[in-house]
Amino acid sequence: MASVEDLTTKFASLGLTGDKAKEAAGNKKLAPTLNTIVDATGQSSFEKVDGHAAVQPGHDGYQRRRRRMWSTSPGLSPLAGLASSEQVSAATKFCAKNDPAANEQAFDEACGVGVEVSDAAIAQHVTAVIDSMKAMLVEQRYRALGRALGAVKKTSELRWANSGKVKDEFDAQVLALLGPKDERDDPAKLKKAAKAAKPAKNAAQQESKGWEPATLESISTSRCGLRIWRRPGGKVVTRFPPEPNGYLHIGHAKAINVNFGYAKNARRRAEEEEYVRSILDMVLYSSDYFQQLYELAVKLIEAGHAYVCHCSGEEIHQQRGGEAMGPRFACPHRERPVAESLAEFQKMKDGRYAANEAILRMKMDLEDGNPQMWDLWCIYPTYDFTHCLCDSFENITHSLCTREFTNSRQSYYWLCDAVEVYKPVQWEYGRLNITNTVLSKRKLLKLRDDGHVTALDDPRLYTLPALRRRGVPPQAINAFANTTIDVVRLENHIRDALNELAPRVMAAISPVKVVIENLPADHLEMIDVLYKPRDESFGTHKVPFTRTLYIDASDFRETDSADYYRLAPNKTVGLQNVAGPITCTDVRKNADGSISEIVCRLEDAATAAKPKTYIQWVAESPEHGSPVRLDEVRVYDALFKHANPYDKNEVPGGWLSDVNDKSLVVAKGAVAEVGLWDLIKRHAATAAGKKELAEHHVENIRFHCPTAAIEGDDIKGTKLIMNRIVTLKEDAKKGSN
């Protein structure tokens, strides 16, 4: 491949300038893909849209997505007719799954090629959106501008319209409806009374005190002058904003419980399905507020609190002290005139700079003891810029987060004060960790990519989909989220929840054949069995009892002892739901020494002593479909050998070296009693079961067997694959083989 210098020159033709072209040329994953695309086009220079079209598939490929080299498809020039970045993005998505050369018409339709939206059509669709949101706009005025504009942009008929014309039409209609902005739209006017008492210092001039505790008093008397309880009407309002970069895990379960549990305890209300559904209708995205965020960014610049910078990431790193943590120094653009920063910011908005070529930085204290106060820099818009402002827009009272965001609190408050908006309080709580596993999304992806687990919902992990797939009920997770974090405690909550939720089904993971010698070969007795002992609400079912049956290998051993109460030679044990106990009279073996069958005698229930324990069993009765043979039982154990895989003293080889290669054992040949089919039929009749059957699988069949709580993971026709959810509490007298 060409040298870095040659590639830098080539990539600059795409619109990547200076350091960005050099950075792309030095990227071992991106550079070959981008170079191939440029060579395939046969061009040496590109228009703006063309360059964007070439760069985007390259970057998407870097993100491990396979993109067709659609820009080189024979007989088709997909750049033709693509006049906007929106069309280029649509073209890239189309070519991820389709060959544009094979269906040019479908490509044109997917990318809006040749679509023209007239001024009259733009006006018509904008009017329709504004009319539908008129009541909200009249009530909230310009505070609702971002949401209304977002609705306009989501209108499918306007997807390929000229965005500038759409914005102009929207602005004109809003102005006609609401009139010019006045004191009702200025948060500063709302705090006039507070300012009259004593003007506060400018946010940028306030003396930094480093870390301060989060208190309601300090927030409610802030320069914004809006007491924390006043704006939300005295209610506690929290939120749970997950970032869509990975599966939710059990740590998020704690965050959900903390956020919603705190608000619920502060103001209890009836929980009805209607309210739950309404939450889904009210979910907002940061992008819904982009217009408001943009206007506040302009306000920051006008107030002298922010400026546009063109430094590279490496230059900013050095300005913050670099790897050596040396002295910090100001960016050369920090003191540029306000008018110049406003003009540059407008260029950013107009798309005249490539990604990372220009950024908006806040003029915070370079010498502050809090690292995040040195230079909170934003890229349209960053998490730090969006987080606090969206909390303010949504009237959040308590922004609850984990303790790694403690340093962010100061910048959170600074920005709210700087743009003079309502300021919530940020409170931190301890992050949830759990033994014998990892929760980091990056490490979870590493485990998946290296083949240690099959997917992010592998039941050995503690993501919420993995726990659901294993069969863990949500009640157990919610209970655990409010307690300590040792995995043993979680398993206790799982057992407690399953004890209330799961019906009992007799089964044997490692079945051993038992022949009752004093019963005739054709003996058949149908026994009524409760799905849950002493609880008729779970219902009953019938199971056959015959001369031949199966018990689990863990319920028998050849060497007896005084403290062992289960089956052994010459020892008597009870059978669940059977009137009389059985006594082992003989053990027959195969040539290799393994047990072929255990011979027992059924004792008279009237004269036999009451046995000290009872074991589960499954009868052999082909005419009744017994036993139900399970294709697999997946026995899951801890994914890591040590409680803390990060402990270098216990795990000197690093966390990956601690992976337990025996954390998954697949047991073949397990059997269950016929009540399992009845449970499957019952579940299939429920709403959840019907949905799963429509998707050709059944999952949430939980039941108890001799050694574990089990859940169906894949039930298709006669194929039964089960997961062990958790072991049951072991009987201290049971012993082992």
XYZ file of C-alpha atoms in Angstrom:
737
model
C 0.000 0.000 0.000
C 1.080 3.612 -0.525
C 3.012 5.543 2.107
C 1.275 7.567 4.804
C 2.300 10.775 3.009
C 0.740 9.644 -0.278
C -2.425 8.492 1.451
C -2.681 11.787 3.318
C -2.649 13.655 0.011
C -5.176 11.257 -1.504
C -7.557 11.461 1.447
C -7.344 15.239 1.488
C -9.089 15.154 -1.904
C -12.130 13.724 -0.122
C -12.458 16.805 2.039
C -10.417 15.531 4.984
C -8.143 18.409 5.868
C -4.806 18.529 7.633
C -4.585 16.323 10.679
C -7.756 14.404 9.808
C -6.367 13.220 6.479
C -3.114 12.238 8.198
C -5.000 10.472 10.986
C -7.027 8.458 8.460
C -3.874 7.576 6.520
C -2.242 6.217 9.672
C -5.254 4.152 10.689
C -4.410 0.535 9.826
C -8.063 -0.522 9.635
C -9.612 2.479 7.917
C -6.850 3.425 5.464
C -6.930 0.264 3.254
C -10.712 0.420 2.890
C -10.729 4.128 2.115
C -7.823 3.759 -0.310
C -9.628 0.979 -2.195
C -12.751 3.110 -2.520
C -10.854 6.142 -3.839
C -8.870 4.043 -6.343
C -12.017 2.323 -7.560
C -13.709 5.624 -8.389
C -10.881 6.616 -10.741
C -11.144 10.208 -9.533
C -8.472 12.471 -8.076
C -10.784 15.151 -6.712
C -14.293 15.123 -5.344
C -17.187 17.438 -4.812
C -18.354 17.779 -1.213
C -21.137 15.196 -1.439
C -18.978 12.812 -3.479
C -16.208 12.977 -0.894
C -18.678 12.325 1.886
C -20.018 9.386 -0.092
C -16.568 7.828 -0.280
C -15.628 8.506 3.343
C -18.819 7.155 4.906
C -18.557 3.522 3.720
C -14.930 3.546 4.817
C -15.791 4.626 8.317
C -18.692 2.192 8.499
C -16.324 -0.585 7.486
C -14.037 0.487 10.304
C -16.949 -0.123 12.629
C -16.932 -3.751 11.505
C -19.805 -3.384 9.076
C -19.320 -4.837 5.646
C -20.175 -2.265 3.003
C -20.378 -2.982 -0.681
C -18.151 -0.774 -2.766
C -21.299 0.705 -4.176
C -19.465 3.679 -5.615
C -17.846 1.313 -8.146
C -20.849 -0.788 -9.128
C -20.697 -1.399 -12.887
C -23.317 0.366 -14.925
C -24.396 2.610 -12.090
C -23.109 5.892 -10.764
C -24.810 6.161 -7.400
C -23.316 9.582 -6.741
C -25.487 10.951 -9.506
C -28.577 12.571 -8.031
C -27.332 12.496 -4.430
C -27.445 16.114 -3.388
C -27.322 15.882 0.402
C -25.655 14.021 3.233
C -29.040 12.475 4.074
C -29.161 10.876 0.640
C -25.578 9.651 0.964
C -26.391 8.059 4.332
C -29.452 6.380 2.849
C -27.372 5.117 -0.076
C -24.791 3.643 2.274
C -27.465 1.827 4.285
C -29.065 0.499 1.091
C -25.776 -0.874 -0.171
C -25.094 -2.629 3.132
C -27.671 -5.266 2.157
C -28.334 -4.769 -1.537
C -26.498 -4.500 -4.841
C -27.526 -1.151 -6.370
C -26.466 -2.292 -9.828
C -28.966 -5.146 -9.660
C -31.913 -2.892 -8.898
C -31.337 0.723 -9.814
C -34.986 1.637 -9.292
C -34.993 0.344 -5.715
C -31.774 2.265 -5.066
C -33.303 5.494 -6.391
C -36.428 5.024 -4.269
C -34.446 4.268 -1.118
C -32.187 7.297 -1.582
C -34.674 9.837 -2.884
C -32.918 10.223 -6.221
C -34.907 12.582 -8.414
C -37.403 13.421 -5.666
C -38.321 17.092 -5.585
C -40.530 18.567 -2.888
C -42.187 21.809 -3.942
C -42.413 24.894 -1.752
C -46.178 24.410 -1.581
C -45.778 20.826 -0.368
C -43.259 21.925 2.256
C -45.670 24.575 3.510
C -48.536 22.070 3.574
C -46.704 19.452 5.648
C -45.182 21.999 8.040
C -48.667 23.444 8.587
C -50.033 19.974 9.363
C -47.384 19.367 12.041
C -47.790 22.794 13.634
C -51.585 22.397 13.692
C -51.233 19.031 15.445
C -48.957 20.589 18.085
C -50.657 23.970 18.264
C -51.912 23.639 21.838
C -48.445 22.737 23.107
C -46.794 25.541 21.141
C -49.250 28.139 22.419
C -48.744 26.975 26.002
C -44.972 26.465 25.980
C -44.157 28.902 23.174
C -40.528 28.840 22.051
C -39.591 26.341 24.764
C -41.367 23.727 22.623
C -39.594 24.766 19.437
C -37.127 21.866 19.430
C -39.811 19.226 19.799
C -41.951 20.766 17.064
C -39.025 21.049 14.665
C -38.098 17.452 15.424
C -41.615 16.367 14.464
C -41.320 18.280 11.190
C -38.008 16.597 10.386
C -39.529 13.176 11.067
C -42.300 13.767 8.521
C -41.670 11.167 5.832
C -42.933 13.443 3.037
C -40.216 15.964 3.882
C -37.310 13.533 4.124
C -35.840 14.558 0.768
C -36.941 18.198 0.894
C -34.403 21.018 0.990
C -33.631 21.309 4.699
C -32.993 25.050 4.459
C -36.406 25.665 2.914
C -38.082 23.451 5.515
C -36.434 25.398 8.342
C -37.335 28.763 6.810
C -40.975 27.714 6.374
C -41.088 26.355 9.916
C -39.637 29.572 11.361
C -42.097 31.691 9.386
C -45.127 29.716 10.541
C -43.992 29.672 14.174
C -43.449 33.422 14.055
C -46.934 33.911 12.598
C -48.432 31.757 15.364
C -46.499 32.984 18.403
C -45.139 36.334 17.378
C -41.608 37.477 18.273
C -39.914 36.196 21.415
C -40.706 38.204 24.553
C -40.268 37.950 28.317
C -42.302 34.717 28.370
C -39.509 33.045 26.426
C -36.608 34.438 28.437
C -35.656 32.390 31.538
C -33.780 35.429 32.836
C -37.058 37.311 33.259
C -38.364 34.563 35.522
C -35.624 35.248 38.061
C -36.018 39.002 38.084
C -37.145 39.079 41.718
C -34.165 37.030 42.853
C -31.763 39.277 40.949
C -33.316 42.397 42.459
C -32.326 41.207 45.921
C -28.649 40.673 45.123
C -27.077 40.077 41.730
C -24.982 36.926 41.662
C -21.524 36.679 40.175
C -21.161 35.732 36.556
C -20.893 31.947 36.230
C -17.491 32.196 34.603
C -16.268 34.526 37.393
C -17.463 32.444 40.346
C -14.644 31.138 42.476
C -14.221 27.403 42.024
C -14.254 25.391 45.217
C -13.528 22.042 43.614
C -15.651 19.145 44.833
C -18.742 20.147 46.786
C -21.453 17.934 48.239
C -24.728 17.855 46.344
C -27.393 19.465 48.528
C -30.862 20.720 47.834
C -30.044 23.944 49.666
C -27.093 24.797 47.417
C -29.145 24.140 44.296
C -32.369 25.831 45.325
C -30.582 29.116 46.099
C -28.541 29.132 42.878
C -28.268 32.218 40.698
C -30.971 30.826 38.446
C -33.377 31.708 41.275
C -35.703 28.772 40.572
C -36.116 26.585 43.623
C -35.792 22.897 42.895
C -39.327 22.101 44.037
C -41.044 25.055 42.401
C -40.734 24.256 38.694
C -41.802 20.570 38.836
C -44.633 21.476 41.226
C -43.097 19.896 44.323
C -42.815 16.455 42.755
C -39.746 14.249 42.577
C -38.835 13.666 38.927
C -36.025 11.238 38.015
C -34.974 9.584 34.779
C -33.112 6.548 33.474
C -31.238 7.476 30.271
C -29.549 4.326 28.882
C -26.920 4.848 26.212
C -27.680 2.478 23.288
C -24.175 1.034 23.012
C -24.772 -2.408 24.523
C -27.209 -4.677 26.362
C -28.535 -3.495 29.712
C -26.969 -5.523 32.518
C -27.712 -6.148 36.166
C -25.931 -2.903 37.086
C -28.561 -1.045 35.077
C -31.204 -2.911 37.091
C -29.861 -1.158 40.177
C -29.921 2.204 38.367
C -33.533 1.631 37.339
C -34.489 0.708 40.910
C -32.653 3.714 42.371
C -34.170 6.220 39.936
C -37.738 4.976 39.820
C -37.759 3.639 43.365
C -36.736 7.029 44.784
C -39.384 8.895 42.817
C -42.005 6.277 43.673
C -41.262 6.409 47.401
C -41.361 10.188 47.351
C -44.789 10.302 45.740
C -46.762 7.077 45.601
C -49.374 6.685 42.879
C -51.473 3.878 41.506
C -49.579 1.875 38.921
C -51.840 1.067 36.015
C -51.112 -0.325 32.589
C -52.417 2.923 31.094
C -49.598 4.860 32.761
C -46.986 2.323 31.718
C -48.074 2.618 28.094
C -48.007 6.396 28.337
C -44.339 6.278 29.334
C -43.447 4.660 26.007
C -45.379 7.392 24.197
C -43.418 10.080 26.055
C -39.876 8.729 25.590
C -37.675 11.533 24.306
C -34.316 11.486 22.580
C -31.551 14.053 22.900
C -32.077 14.816 19.212
C -35.549 16.132 20.082
C -33.778 19.024 21.799
C -31.070 19.763 19.235
C -32.639 23.099 18.273
C -32.801 24.218 21.912
C -29.279 22.950 22.550
C -28.063 24.868 19.513
C -29.715 28.081 20.701
C -28.150 27.706 24.148
C -24.756 27.118 22.540
C -25.165 30.412 20.655
C -26.113 32.060 23.937
C -22.922 30.729 25.537
C -20.824 32.215 22.737
C -22.605 35.574 22.937
C -21.990 35.673 26.700
C -18.284 35.013 26.174
C -18.423 31.579 27.818
C -17.630 29.500 24.711
C -15.546 29.675 21.544
C -14.956 27.665 18.382
C -11.647 25.817 18.274
C -9.838 24.053 15.425
C -7.237 22.180 17.497
C -6.757 18.459 16.936
C -7.439 15.898 19.622
C -3.715 15.522 20.279
C -3.284 19.287 20.626
C -6.128 19.467 23.139
C -4.564 16.585 25.056
C -1.286 18.495 25.270
C -3.114 21.655 26.365
C -4.461 19.649 29.277
C -0.992 18.581 30.337
C -0.448 15.558 28.092
C 0.697 12.139 29.261
C 3.234 13.736 31.609
C 0.455 15.727 33.333
C 2.485 18.884 32.815
C 1.325 22.490 32.989
C -1.941 23.345 31.282
C -2.176 26.162 28.786
C -4.907 27.910 26.847
C -5.909 27.117 23.294
C -4.827 29.784 20.733
C -8.494 30.210 19.755
C -9.732 30.820 23.315
C -9.695 34.621 23.085
C -11.003 34.982 19.540
C -13.735 37.648 19.187
C -17.315 36.652 19.923
C -18.432 37.626 16.421
C -15.755 35.396 14.919
C -16.811 32.405 17.045
C -20.444 32.989 16.094
C -19.510 32.997 12.415
C -17.442 29.827 12.824
C -20.235 28.110 14.739
C -22.642 28.947 11.923
C -20.208 27.296 9.506
C -20.239 24.198 11.723
C -24.044 24.171 11.607
C -23.992 24.578 7.832
C -21.757 21.517 7.477
C -18.767 23.393 6.090
C -16.343 21.479 8.308
C -15.635 17.755 8.354
C -16.139 15.752 11.538
C -13.799 16.859 14.363
C -12.463 19.745 12.292
C -14.132 22.327 14.515
C -15.447 22.024 18.061
C -17.219 24.275 20.526
C -15.294 24.623 23.775
C -16.386 26.254 26.987
C -14.313 28.888 28.730
C -13.985 27.207 32.089
C -11.233 27.479 34.692
C -7.925 26.082 33.399
C -6.511 25.954 36.936
C -9.476 24.295 38.631
C -8.624 21.264 40.773
C -11.348 19.238 39.060
C -9.976 17.798 35.773
C -13.344 18.142 34.071
C -13.367 21.878 34.730
C -10.120 22.493 32.831
C -11.812 22.521 29.465
C -15.231 20.958 28.951
C -15.203 20.639 25.165
C -18.142 19.671 23.025
C -18.780 18.152 19.645
C -22.300 18.864 18.474
C -23.454 18.053 21.098
C -21.436 15.990 23.590
C -22.825 14.022 26.510
C -21.630 16.680 28.972
C -23.358 19.421 27.009
C -26.581 17.470 26.494
C -26.985 15.728 29.852
C -27.647 18.631 32.192
C -29.606 20.713 29.678
C -31.963 17.863 28.748
C -32.474 17.191 32.468
C -33.424 20.855 32.800
C -35.755 20.802 29.789
C -37.561 17.762 31.228
C -37.896 19.249 34.744
C -35.807 16.500 36.371
C -35.431 17.218 40.092
C -32.871 14.542 40.998
C -30.283 13.510 38.421
C -29.142 10.259 40.023
C -25.963 8.665 38.693
C -23.056 6.468 39.765
C -19.982 7.868 41.468
C -17.748 8.021 38.403
C -19.796 11.109 37.454
C -18.842 12.981 40.645
C -16.369 15.193 38.766
C -19.037 15.910 36.170
C -21.284 17.502 38.773
C -19.395 20.783 38.798
C -19.562 21.187 35.025
C -23.232 20.089 35.159
C -24.035 23.014 37.465
C -21.725 25.445 35.657
C -23.444 25.000 32.308
C -26.962 25.346 33.741
C -25.929 28.583 35.435
C -24.064 29.876 32.391
C -27.108 29.618 30.110
C -29.464 30.581 32.961
C -31.818 27.599 32.942
C -33.441 25.605 35.719
C -30.808 23.511 37.501
C -31.576 20.009 38.868
C -29.517 18.462 41.662
C -27.054 15.667 40.832
C -26.697 12.908 43.411
C -24.274 10.016 43.133
C -24.601 6.480 44.480
C -22.304 3.444 44.515
C -21.835 1.528 41.284
C -22.968 -2.102 41.283
C -20.319 -4.756 40.790
C -20.858 -8.478 41.156
C -18.542 -11.393 41.873
C -17.373 -13.973 39.322
C -18.317 -11.880 36.320
C -17.625 -8.624 34.484
C -20.156 -5.936 33.549
C -18.047 -3.614 31.396
C -19.559 -3.456 27.906
C -16.096 -3.415 26.360
C -15.077 -6.538 28.263
C -18.364 -8.259 27.461
C -17.698 -7.671 23.768
C -14.173 -9.051 24.236
C -15.572 -12.239 25.785
C -17.967 -12.636 22.870
C -15.423 -11.849 20.156
C -12.863 -14.270 21.656
C -15.436 -17.074 21.788
C -15.643 -17.419 25.585
C -19.405 -16.844 25.341
C -21.762 -17.294 22.414
C -23.453 -13.880 22.531
C -24.238 -10.989 24.857
C -27.336 -12.868 25.999
C -25.342 -15.989 26.892
C -26.918 -17.195 30.169
C -23.511 -17.204 31.879
C -23.406 -13.406 31.647
C -25.331 -10.931 33.762
C -26.846 -8.774 31.055
C -30.594 -8.491 31.484
C -31.319 -10.449 28.257
C -28.933 -13.179 29.466
C -30.659 -13.399 32.832
C -34.051 -13.496 31.127
C -32.837 -16.239 28.793
C -31.545 -18.227 31.757
C -35.029 -17.932 33.243
C -34.417 -15.478 36.080
C -37.704 -13.731 36.984
C -37.652 -9.909 37.171
C -38.831 -10.008 40.783
C -35.526 -11.611 41.768
C -33.469 -8.946 39.985
C -35.456 -6.106 41.544
C -35.023 -7.608 45.008
C -31.304 -8.132 44.459
C -30.765 -4.586 43.166
C -31.645 -3.291 46.614
C -29.246 -5.559 48.534
C -25.596 -6.549 48.583
C -23.775 -7.689 45.491
C -22.266 -11.115 46.159
C -23.503 -13.529 43.504
C -24.639 -15.925 46.245
C -27.121 -13.289 47.388
C -28.508 -12.968 43.872
C -28.952 -16.735 43.693
C -30.834 -16.656 46.985
C -33.224 -14.070 45.567
C -33.655 -16.203 42.450
C -34.513 -19.242 44.583
C -36.983 -17.240 46.671
C -38.689 -15.853 43.565
C -38.832 -19.237 41.845
C -40.194 -20.827 44.991
C -43.201 -18.543 44.641
C -43.471 -18.543 40.841
C -42.361 -21.898 39.467
C -44.439 -25.093 39.419
C -42.711 -28.359 40.394
C -42.017 -31.029 37.816
C -40.188 -34.243 38.705
C -37.122 -34.802 36.542
C -33.702 -36.441 36.505
C -30.747 -34.713 34.864
C -28.587 -37.844 35.185
C -31.203 -40.634 35.169
C -30.575 -44.076 36.652
C -33.033 -46.918 35.959
C -34.928 -48.428 38.906
C -36.913 -51.695 38.688
C -39.439 -52.455 41.454
C -39.216 -56.219 41.671
C -42.450 -56.902 43.576
C -44.682 -55.101 41.078
C -46.025 -56.888 37.987
C -44.653 -55.894 34.581
C -47.966 -54.307 33.576
C -48.499 -52.385 36.800
C -49.978 -48.916 36.162
C -51.264 -46.428 38.701
C -52.224 -42.829 37.833
C -51.291 -40.480 40.647
C -52.649 -36.945 41.160
C -49.779 -34.539 41.764
C -49.912 -30.869 42.799
C -47.736 -28.550 40.743
C -46.785 -26.900 44.021
C -46.893 -28.763 47.347
C -49.601 -27.493 49.696
C -50.778 -24.929 47.136
C -53.710 -25.965 44.949
C -53.777 -22.621 43.105
C -51.051 -23.918 40.772
C -53.301 -26.803 39.717
C -52.768 -30.563 39.504
C -51.839 -33.149 36.900
C -51.646 -36.932 36.637
C -48.457 -38.961 36.301
C -48.147 -42.725 35.741
C -46.490 -44.954 38.356
C -45.119 -48.236 36.926
C -42.704 -51.089 37.676
C -39.830 -49.254 35.904
C -38.869 -45.697 36.761
C -35.866 -43.349 36.828
C -34.243 -41.404 39.637
C -31.394 -38.909 39.494
C -27.887 -40.298 39.988
C -27.313 -37.788 42.785
C -30.032 -39.520 44.834
C -28.148 -42.843 45.018
C -24.747 -44.007 46.170
C -23.316 -47.448 46.709
C -21.543 -46.695 49.985
C -23.959 -45.833 52.787
C -23.235 -43.762 55.897
C -25.126 -42.811 59.048
C -25.638 -39.211 57.925
C -26.833 -40.124 54.417
C -30.611 -40.381 54.077
C -31.150 -41.073 50.369
C -31.142 -44.360 48.465
C -28.310 -46.857 49.047
C -28.043 -50.680 49.186
C -30.417 -52.082 51.851
C -31.661 -48.561 52.602
C -35.246 -47.280 52.390
C -36.317 -43.959 50.914
C -39.667 -42.392 50.041
C -40.861 -41.572 46.526
C -42.598 -38.232 46.058
C -46.412 -38.654 45.944
C -46.224 -42.491 46.250
C -47.868 -44.127 49.278
C -45.135 -46.643 50.123
C -41.334 -46.264 50.271
C -38.808 -48.392 48.349
C -35.819 -50.374 49.606
C -32.736 -51.098 47.471
C -32.157 -54.870 47.240
C -29.613 -55.134 44.421
C -27.421 -53.107 42.069
C -26.803 -54.433 38.558
C -23.884 -53.178 36.507
C -22.649 -53.017 32.948
C -19.372 -54.559 31.776
C -17.587 -51.250 32.314
C -18.678 -51.080 35.950
C -21.351 -48.423 35.502
C -24.793 -48.998 37.018
C -27.302 -50.486 34.579
C -30.240 -50.604 37.009
C -31.115 -50.524 40.675
C -33.468 -53.240 41.949
C -35.864 -52.158 44.701
C -38.810 -53.468 46.693
C -41.965 -51.413 47.246
C -42.836 -51.530 50.953
C -46.329 -51.690 52.414
C -47.387 -48.165 53.310
C -49.386 -49.399 56.307
C -46.516 -51.189 58.051
C -43.344 -49.470 56.806
C -41.645 -46.845 58.929
C -41.914 -43.285 57.659
C -38.808 -42.543 55.587
C -36.530 -39.674 56.558
C -36.516 -38.214 53.064
C -38.300 -38.415 49.715
C -36.769 -38.367 46.239
C -38.185 -37.523 42.816
C -38.769 -40.072 40.071
C -40.060 -40.409 36.516
C -41.950 -43.527 35.412
C -41.468 -45.411 32.171
C -44.839 -45.600 30.430
C -44.653 -45.245 26.628
C -48.430 -45.109 26.234
C -48.477 -41.958 28.391
C -45.430 -40.389 26.734
C -43.372 -40.908 29.867
C -40.610 -40.101 30.339
C -40.307 -36.806 28.445
C -36.772 -36.958 27.093
C -34.834 -33.691 27.103
C -32.356 -33.197 24.279
C -30.092 -31.055 26.442
C -29.865 -29.563 29.891
C -27.314 -26.775 29.939
C -25.736 -26.572 33.358
C -24.292 -23.100 33.863
C -21.755 -22.183 36.520
C -19.767 -19.040 37.343
C -17.974 -17.700 34.266
C -14.937 -16.781 36.385
C -13.133 -18.888 38.990
C -12.527 -16.089 41.494
C -14.930 -13.638 43.079
C -12.956 -10.685 41.717
C -11.315 -11.448 38.358
C -9.583 -8.046 38.510
C -7.636 -8.913 41.692
C -4.045 -9.162 40.452
C -2.961 -10.969 43.617
C -5.420 -13.826 43.070
C -5.397 -13.628 39.263
C -1.875 -12.577 38.241
C -2.480 -13.573 34.628
C -5.242 -11.006 34.107
C -9.014 -11.279 34.110
C -9.271 -13.311 30.898
C -7.002 -16.004 32.359
C -9.609 -16.530 35.082
C -12.343 -17.671 32.682
C -13.801 -20.969 33.922
C -13.687 -23.391 30.978
C -16.145 -25.632 32.829
C -18.758 -22.914 33.290
C -21.006 -24.659 30.765
C -21.682 -28.389 30.903
C -24.234 -29.848 28.493
C -26.062 -32.833 29.986
C -27.596 -35.292 27.524
C -30.298 -37.846 28.250
C -32.156 -36.022 31.022
C -35.794 -37.026 31.557
C -38.862 -35.297 32.982
C -42.367 -36.364 33.877
C -45.362 -35.766 31.608
C -46.471 -32.710 33.555
C -43.926 -30.784 31.493
C -46.101 -31.063 28.368
C -49.081 -29.796 30.345
C -47.063 -26.765 31.464
C -46.041 -26.058 27.877
C -49.679 -26.214 26.748
C -50.734 -23.901 29.569
C -48.027 -21.409 28.706
C -48.910 -21.547 25.013
C -52.446 -20.452 25.912
C -51.219 -17.240 27.567
C -50.647 -13.980 25.700
C -46.882 -14.302 26.127
C -46.978 -17.908 24.993
C -48.980 -17.108 21.878
C -46.453 -14.444 20.934
C -43.550 -16.856 21.407
C -45.282 -19.561 19.389
C -45.846 -17.054 16.590
C -42.085 -16.550 16.610
C -41.582 -20.350 16.492
C -40.098 -20.766 19.947
C -41.144 -21.091 23.576
C -38.820 -19.876 26.295
C -40.330 -19.044 29.673
C -41.231 -22.504 30.989
C -39.722 -22.552 34.480
C -39.973 -25.561 36.783
C -38.191 -27.294 39.640
C -36.373 -30.597 39.270
C -34.282 -32.563 41.807
C -31.120 -30.458 41.668
C -32.050 -27.200 40.003
C -34.620 -24.758 38.770
C -34.913 -25.198 35.017
C -36.129 -23.056 32.126
C -36.853 -24.012 28.532
C -34.475 -22.237 26.167
C -35.447 -23.834 22.869
C -38.647 -25.824 22.492
C -39.428 -26.622 18.854
C -41.651 -29.578 18.126
C -40.142 -32.457 20.094
C -36.776 -30.785 20.676
C -36.354 -29.735 24.281
C -33.332 -27.744 25.426
C -33.316 -26.542 29.025
C -31.154 -24.174 31.065
C -30.325 -24.603 34.717
C -31.364 -21.303 36.269
C -29.841 -21.987 39.672
C -29.077 -24.936 41.933
C -31.510 -25.619 44.732
C -30.272 -25.391 48.297
C -28.445 -28.641 48.895
C -29.583 -30.980 51.641
C -26.647 -31.291 54.022
C -27.508 -34.987 54.467
C -27.547 -35.726 50.740
C -23.812 -36.215 50.276
C -22.320 -37.083 46.918
C -21.583 -40.136 44.787
